[in-house]
Structures are given as C-alpha cells and as structure tokens.
C-alpha cells in the first residue's frame, strides 16, 4: 500500500484565497489570545520586558553596519539586509535566551485544554530540560541534542546563500542578472503556481525594476523561514521524523505563509520592537495550532500512526 505521504498533494495547499483567509485567522486569533489571563502573569510580563531590551539592542547592532555599508555600496537591495538578518537573530536569541516555549503552551492551553493535556502526555521534551550555562556551552548543547536547531541553521544557510547570489548579480551586466534572477524566480514558484503561471510571473518581473524581483524573492523566502521558525515550539513537543515534518509543513504551507506574512510585515514596519513582535507571533501560533492539527493521542503507542496521519492534511478542513 502506498504511503499517504507519497499520494498527498501539497501543491493545492497554497493559493491567494488560503493566504487571505489565513491572514484573517491570524488577526482574530491574536486578539483572542490577548484575553488569556496567563499572558499577564509575572514570568510572561518579564519575558516581554526582556524582549523590548533585546529588540533595541538588535536594532542598533544591525542598523549601524547597514548605514555604513550603504554609503559604500550601491543598490536598493541593501535596504532588505537588516530584515533578512533580523529573522535569524530573533530565533537564535530565542534559543539562547529565555525560551518562548512556555508562552506557546500557555496560548495553546487557553484555546484548547484537552489538546494541551494530550500534548503533555506525549511530549518529546525531555525538551523541557533547561540547560544553564554560558551561551557558548548552550550552543554546543543545541548542536548535539536539538534537531530543530540544526534544521534552523541549515535553512538560514540556504537563505543567505541566495541573498549572496542576488547581491553578486548586481555587478553583472543587466542581461545576465535578469536571466539569473528569472531562473531563480521560476524555480521558486514552479511547484507553487505551475509552469505556465510561473513563466508569466517571471515575464512580468523582467519588465520591472531589478529591486522588485529581489524584493519578491527575499520576502517570499523570508516569510517561509519565519513560518518554520514559529512552529519550532510545536515540533519541540511532538517528535515527528524529518520526512513527516517536511510533509507537515508542505500540506500547511499556505496557512503558515499567511500567518507569517502578517508578522513579517510588522517586523518590517517596526524593527525596533522586533523581539516583542516575534513573541506575539509565537503566542498567536500557539492559539492557532489546534485549528490546523488534530488532537494528539493520549498514549505514546499511538503517536507514530498519528504523526503519519498528520502528514496528510487538507486546507479545506480549516476554511
């Protein structure tokens, strides 16, 4: 019998309608999660106050070099750099500093108590082990014991390699840079839109300024990375295999894209509050998770078959 992973069709999980409905879901979930009384407990208040300090420090660290480099190198593309680096730094700070895992679980608990109890029963955390030590020791610990951390580093390595390629093309003749960016754009949207639609998008972008092509590419990959960052707390709780996790993400990519697009825009508009916005995004994701997944089984023996079943999901069941 064929695996359900092989016969599912994740290509249908993303569309303009799904993204728009996901944006609506994000806004309503955010305001509902603000009614959670646990959000205003002392540990969470301290967490948000610390996030304000981290936000300001990151803003200073990322923007001073940016303005210096901007005076030396041409290109509107450089305006996107601080936001690209900021995404990586936010999740890295979340790993090395006070974790938002508790905030995620608190929001999930507020939305669905039964789901919360079930997830604690089958939780893989062993994850809740708190490692106390220097940031250097904690990094070594994460490299050895956290698969999610290694996947996080791999994703952003690919993301920054793409940014380097885009930057290098600014020094090429316009025909070469247009071809390279067109090829990257086509391969990016091929499995999302289809060959004809992707070709149309590339043709339109070729008539636009170079800046808009780089903006679309860096925004798309930036939102995708943020989407995967926001579900790290969930994957810390449930021990999916690598293939199950990737399929889980593919079948929900439209919903996750819409959720992350809201917070990516907020990060772009108000970078000085980036870490605080990031925590609100984690909180919102905790509230939404029960809507895009089924309740975990109450016994570990049923977890493997449940994880396989979660890899097959139809977005129509949500909207």
Coordinates of C-alpha atoms in Angstrom, one line a residue:
X1 CA 0.0 0.0 0.0
X2 CA 1.4 3.4 -1.0
X3 CA 2.4 5.7 1.8
X4 CA 0.0 8.6 2.4
X5 CA 2.9 10.9 2.2
X6 CA 3.5 9.9 -1.4
X7 CA -0.1 10.3 -2.5
X8 CA -0.8 13.6 -0.8
X9 CA -0.9 16.8 -3.0
X10 CA 0.7 19.7 -1.1
X11 CA 0.7 21.9 -4.2
X12 CA -3.0 22.6 -3.5
X13 CA -2.4 23.9 0.0
X14 CA -1.3 27.3 -1.1
X15 CA -3.4 29.9 -3.0
X16 CA -4.3 33.5 -2.8
X17 CA -7.6 32.6 -1.1
X18 CA -5.9 30.4 1.5
X19 CA -3.3 33.1 2.3
X20 CA -6.0 35.8 2.7
X21 CA -8.1 33.6 5.0
X22 CA -5.0 32.8 7.0
X23 CA -4.4 36.5 7.5
X24 CA -7.9 36.9 8.8
X25 CA -7.4 33.8 11.1
X26 CA -4.1 35.4 12.4
X27 CA -5.8 38.7 13.3
X28 CA -8.7 37.1 15.1
X29 CA -6.5 34.6 16.9
X30 CA -4.2 37.4 18.0
X31 CA -6.9 39.4 19.7
X32 CA -8.5 36.3 21.2
X33 CA -5.2 35.2 22.7
X34 CA -4.7 38.6 24.3
X35 CA -7.7 37.6 26.6
X36 CA -5.6 34.8 28.1
X37 CA -5.1 35.7 31.8
X38 CA -1.8 33.7 31.9
X39 CA -0.4 36.2 29.4
X40 CA -0.2 38.8 32.2
X41 CA 1.5 36.6 34.9
X42 CA 4.8 37.8 36.2
X43 CA 7.0 35.4 34.2
X44 CA 5.4 36.4 30.9
X45 CA 5.5 40.1 31.7
X46 CA 9.2 39.8 32.5
X47 CA 9.7 37.9 29.2
X48 CA 8.1 40.7 27.2
X49 CA 10.1 43.4 29.1
X50 CA 13.3 41.5 28.3
X51 CA 12.1 41.2 24.6
X52 CA 12.0 45.0 24.5
X53 CA 15.6 45.3 25.5
X54 CA 16.7 42.6 23.1
X55 CA 14.7 44.4 20.3
X56 CA 16.5 47.7 20.9
X57 CA 19.9 46.0 21.0
X58 CA 19.3 44.1 17.8
X59 CA 18.1 47.2 16.1
X60 CA 21.3 49.1 17.0
X61 CA 23.6 46.2 16.1
X62 CA 22.0 45.5 12.7
X63 CA 21.4 49.1 11.5
X64 CA 24.7 50.8 12.3
X65 CA 26.7 48.5 10.0
X66 CA 23.9 48.8 7.4
X67 CA 24.1 52.6 7.2
X68 CA 27.9 52.3 7.0
X69 CA 27.8 49.7 4.1
X70 CA 25.0 51.7 2.4
X71 CA 27.3 54.6 2.0
X72 CA 29.9 52.4 0.3
X73 CA 27.9 50.1 -1.9
X74 CA 25.2 50.9 -4.4
X75 CA 21.9 49.1 -4.8
X76 CA 18.4 49.4 -3.2
X77 CA 18.7 45.7 -2.4
X78 CA 20.8 46.6 0.6
X79 CA 17.6 48.0 2.2
X80 CA 16.4 44.4 2.7
X81 CA 19.5 43.2 4.5
X82 CA 18.7 44.2 8.1
X83 CA 15.3 42.4 7.9
X84 CA 16.9 39.3 6.5
X85 CA 19.5 39.1 9.3
X86 CA 16.9 40.1 11.9
X87 CA 14.9 36.9 11.3
X88 CA 17.8 34.7 12.0
X89 CA 18.9 36.7 15.1
X90 CA 15.4 36.6 16.6
X91 CA 15.2 32.8 16.6
X92 CA 18.8 32.5 17.7
X93 CA 18.1 34.8 20.7
X94 CA 15.1 32.7 21.5
X95 CA 17.3 29.6 21.6
X96 CA 20.0 31.2 23.7
X97 CA 17.8 33.4 25.9
X98 CA 14.5 32.9 27.8
X99 CA 12.5 30.4 25.7
X100 CA 9.1 31.3 24.4
X101 CA 8.0 27.6 24.7
X102 CA 6.0 28.4 27.8
X103 CA 4.2 31.2 26.0
X104 CA 3.3 28.9 23.1
X105 CA 1.9 26.3 25.5
X106 CA 0.0 28.9 27.5
X107 CA -1.7 30.2 24.4
X108 CA -2.5 26.6 23.3
X109 CA -3.9 25.8 26.7
X110 CA -6.1 28.8 26.7
X111 CA -7.6 27.8 23.3
X112 CA -8.0 24.0 23.9
X113 CA -7.4 22.5 27.3
X114 CA -7.9 18.9 26.0
X115 CA -5.3 19.4 23.4
X116 CA -2.9 20.9 25.9
X117 CA -3.3 17.8 28.3
X118 CA -2.8 15.4 25.4
X119 CA 0.3 17.1 24.1
X120 CA 1.9 17.0 27.6
X121 CA 1.3 13.2 27.8
X122 CA 3.1 12.5 24.5
X123 CA 5.6 15.4 24.6
X124 CA 9.1 14.6 23.4
X125 CA 10.5 17.1 25.7
X126 CA 12.5 15.7 27.5
X127 CA 12.7 19.0 25.6
X128 CA 11.8 21.0 28.7
X129 CA 15.2 20.3 30.2
X130 CA 16.7 23.7 30.8
X131 CA 20.4 23.9 30.1
X132 CA 22.0 26.5 32.3
X133 CA 25.4 27.7 31.3
X134 CA 27.2 30.2 29.0
X135 CA 25.9 30.9 25.5
X136 CA 28.9 29.0 24.1
X137 CA 28.1 25.9 26.2
X138 CA 24.4 26.2 25.2
X139 CA 25.3 26.3 21.5
X140 CA 27.3 23.2 21.9
X141 CA 24.4 21.5 23.7
X142 CA 22.0 22.5 21.0
X143 CA 24.3 21.2 18.2
X144 CA 24.4 17.8 19.9
X145 CA 20.9 17.4 21.1
X146 CA 18.5 19.6 19.1
X147 CA 17.5 18.5 15.6
X148 CA 15.3 21.6 15.3
X149 CA 18.3 23.9 15.9
X150 CA 20.3 22.1 13.3
X151 CA 17.4 22.4 10.8
X152 CA 17.1 26.1 11.7
X153 CA 20.8 26.7 10.8
X154 CA 20.5 24.7 7.6
X155 CA 17.5 26.7 6.4
X156 CA 19.2 30.1 7.0
X157 CA 22.4 29.0 5.5
X158 CA 20.5 28.4 2.2
X159 CA 18.6 31.6 2.6
X160 CA 21.8 33.7 3.0
X161 CA 23.5 31.9 0.1
X162 CA 20.5 33.0 -2.0
X163 CA 21.0 36.6 -0.8
X164 CA 24.7 36.4 -1.7
X165 CA 23.8 35.2 -5.2
X166 CA 21.3 38.1 -5.6
X167 CA 24.0 40.6 -4.3
X168 CA 26.6 39.2 -6.7
X169 CA 24.3 39.6 -9.7
X170 CA 24.2 43.4 -9.1
X171 CA 27.7 43.5 -10.5
X172 CA 26.8 41.5 -13.7
X173 CA 25.5 43.0 -16.9
X174 CA 21.8 43.5 -16.9
X175 CA 21.1 40.7 -19.3
X176 CA 22.9 38.1 -17.1
X177 CA 21.4 39.4 -13.9
X178 CA 17.9 39.3 -15.4
X179 CA 18.4 35.7 -16.6
X180 CA 19.8 34.5 -13.2
X181 CA 17.0 36.2 -11.2
X182 CA 14.4 34.9 -13.7
X183 CA 15.7 31.4 -13.3
X184 CA 15.6 31.6 -9.5
X185 CA 12.1 33.1 -9.6
X186 CA 10.9 30.3 -12.0
X187 CA 12.3 27.5 -9.8
X188 CA 10.9 29.2 -6.7
X189 CA 7.3 29.4 -7.9
X190 CA 7.2 26.3 -10.2
X191 CA 5.8 23.9 -7.6
X192 CA 3.5 26.6 -6.1
X193 CA 1.9 28.1 -9.2
X194 CA 2.7 25.6 -12.0
X195 CA 4.9 26.1 -15.1
X196 CA 2.7 28.4 -17.1
X197 CA 1.9 30.7 -14.2
X198 CA 5.5 30.8 -13.1
X199 CA 6.6 31.7 -16.6
X200 CA 4.1 34.6 -16.6
X201 CA 5.3 35.9 -13.3
X202 CA 8.9 35.8 -14.5
X203 CA 8.0 37.6 -17.7
X204 CA 6.3 40.4 -15.7
X205 CA 9.2 40.7 -13.3
X206 CA 11.6 41.1 -16.3
X207 CA 9.8 44.3 -17.2
X208 CA 10.0 45.6 -13.7
X209 CA 12.9 47.2 -11.9
X210 CA 15.6 44.9 -10.5
X211 CA 14.6 45.9 -7.0
X212 CA 11.1 44.4 -7.2
X213 CA 12.4 41.0 -8.2
X214 CA 14.8 40.9 -5.3
X215 CA 12.1 42.2 -3.0
X216 CA 9.7 39.4 -4.0
X217 CA 12.3 36.7 -3.7
X218 CA 13.7 37.8 -0.4
X219 CA 10.3 38.4 1.0
X220 CA 9.0 35.0 -0.1
X221 CA 11.9 33.1 1.4
X222 CA 11.9 35.3 4.5
X223 CA 8.3 34.6 5.2
X224 CA 8.8 30.9 4.6
X225 CA 11.7 30.9 7.1
X226 CA 9.7 32.8 9.7
X227 CA 6.8 30.3 9.2
X228 CA 9.1 27.4 10.1
X229 CA 10.6 29.3 13.0
X230 CA 7.1 29.9 14.5
X231 CA 6.3 26.2 14.6
X232 CA 9.6 25.2 16.2
X233 CA 7.8 25.1 19.7
X234 CA 5.3 22.6 18.2
X235 CA 7.9 20.4 16.8
X236 CA 9.8 20.5 20.1
X237 CA 6.7 18.9 21.7
X238 CA 5.9 16.3 19.0
X239 CA 8.7 14.0 17.8
X240 CA 8.0 13.8 14.0
X241 CA 10.5 12.2 11.8
X242 CA 12.3 14.6 9.3
X243 CA 10.2 13.4 6.4
X244 CA 6.9 13.7 8.4
X245 CA 7.9 17.2 9.5
X246 CA 8.6 18.3 5.9
X247 CA 5.4 16.9 4.7
X248 CA 3.5 18.5 7.6
X249 CA 4.9 21.9 6.5
X250 CA 4.1 21.3 2.8
X251 CA 0.4 20.5 3.5
X252 CA 0.0 23.6 5.6
X253 CA 2.3 26.0 3.6
X254 CA -0.5 28.3 2.5
X255 CA -1.9 28.8 6.1
X256 CA 1.6 29.2 7.6
X257 CA 2.6 31.7 4.8
X258 CA -0.5 33.8 5.6
X259 CA 0.2 33.8 9.3
X260 CA 3.9 34.6 8.9
X261 CA 3.2 37.3 6.3
X262 CA 1.4 39.4 8.9
X263 CA 4.3 39.3 11.3
X264 CA 6.9 39.7 8.6
X265 CA 5.2 42.9 7.6
X266 CA 5.1 44.1 11.2
X267 CA 8.8 43.3 11.7
X268 CA 9.5 45.3 8.5
X269 CA 7.4 48.2 9.7
X270 CA 8.6 48.3 13.3
X271 CA 12.0 46.7 13.6
X272 CA 12.8 48.4 16.9
X273 CA 10.2 46.1 18.5
X274 CA 11.2 43.0 16.6
X275 CA 11.7 40.6 19.5
X276 CA 8.4 41.6 21.1
X277 CA 6.6 41.1 17.8
X278 CA 8.3 37.7 17.5
X279 CA 6.9 36.7 20.9
X280 CA 3.4 37.8 19.9
X281 CA 3.8 35.7 16.7
X282 CA 4.7 32.6 18.8
X283 CA 1.7 33.3 21.1
X284 CA -0.6 33.5 18.1
X285 CA 0.8 30.3 16.6
X286 CA 0.1 28.5 19.9
X287 CA -3.5 29.6 19.7
X288 CA -3.9 28.5 16.0
X289 CA -2.2 25.1 16.3
X290 CA -5.3 23.2 17.4
X291 CA -7.1 24.6 14.3
X292 CA -4.6 23.2 11.8
X293 CA -3.8 19.9 13.6
X294 CA -5.8 17.1 15.3
X295 CA -5.6 16.4 19.0
X296 CA -2.6 14.1 19.8
X297 CA -3.4 10.6 21.2
X298 CA -3.3 10.1 24.9
X299 CA -0.9 7.1 24.6
X300 CA 2.6 7.1 23.3
X301 CA 1.9 3.8 21.5
X302 CA -0.5 5.6 19.1
X303 CA 1.8 8.5 18.4
X304 CA 3.6 7.0 15.4
X305 CA 0.5 6.4 13.4
X306 CA -0.9 9.7 14.5
X307 CA 2.2 11.5 13.2
X308 CA 1.9 9.8 9.8
X309 CA -1.8 10.8 9.6
X310 CA -0.9 14.4 10.4
X311 CA 1.3 14.5 7.3
X312 CA -1.8 14.3 5.2
X313 CA -4.0 17.4 5.7
X314 CA -6.5 19.3 3.5
X315 CA -6.7 23.0 4.0
X316 CA -10.4 22.9 3.2
X317 CA -11.0 21.3 6.6
X318 CA -10.0 24.7 8.2
X319 CA -11.8 27.1 5.9

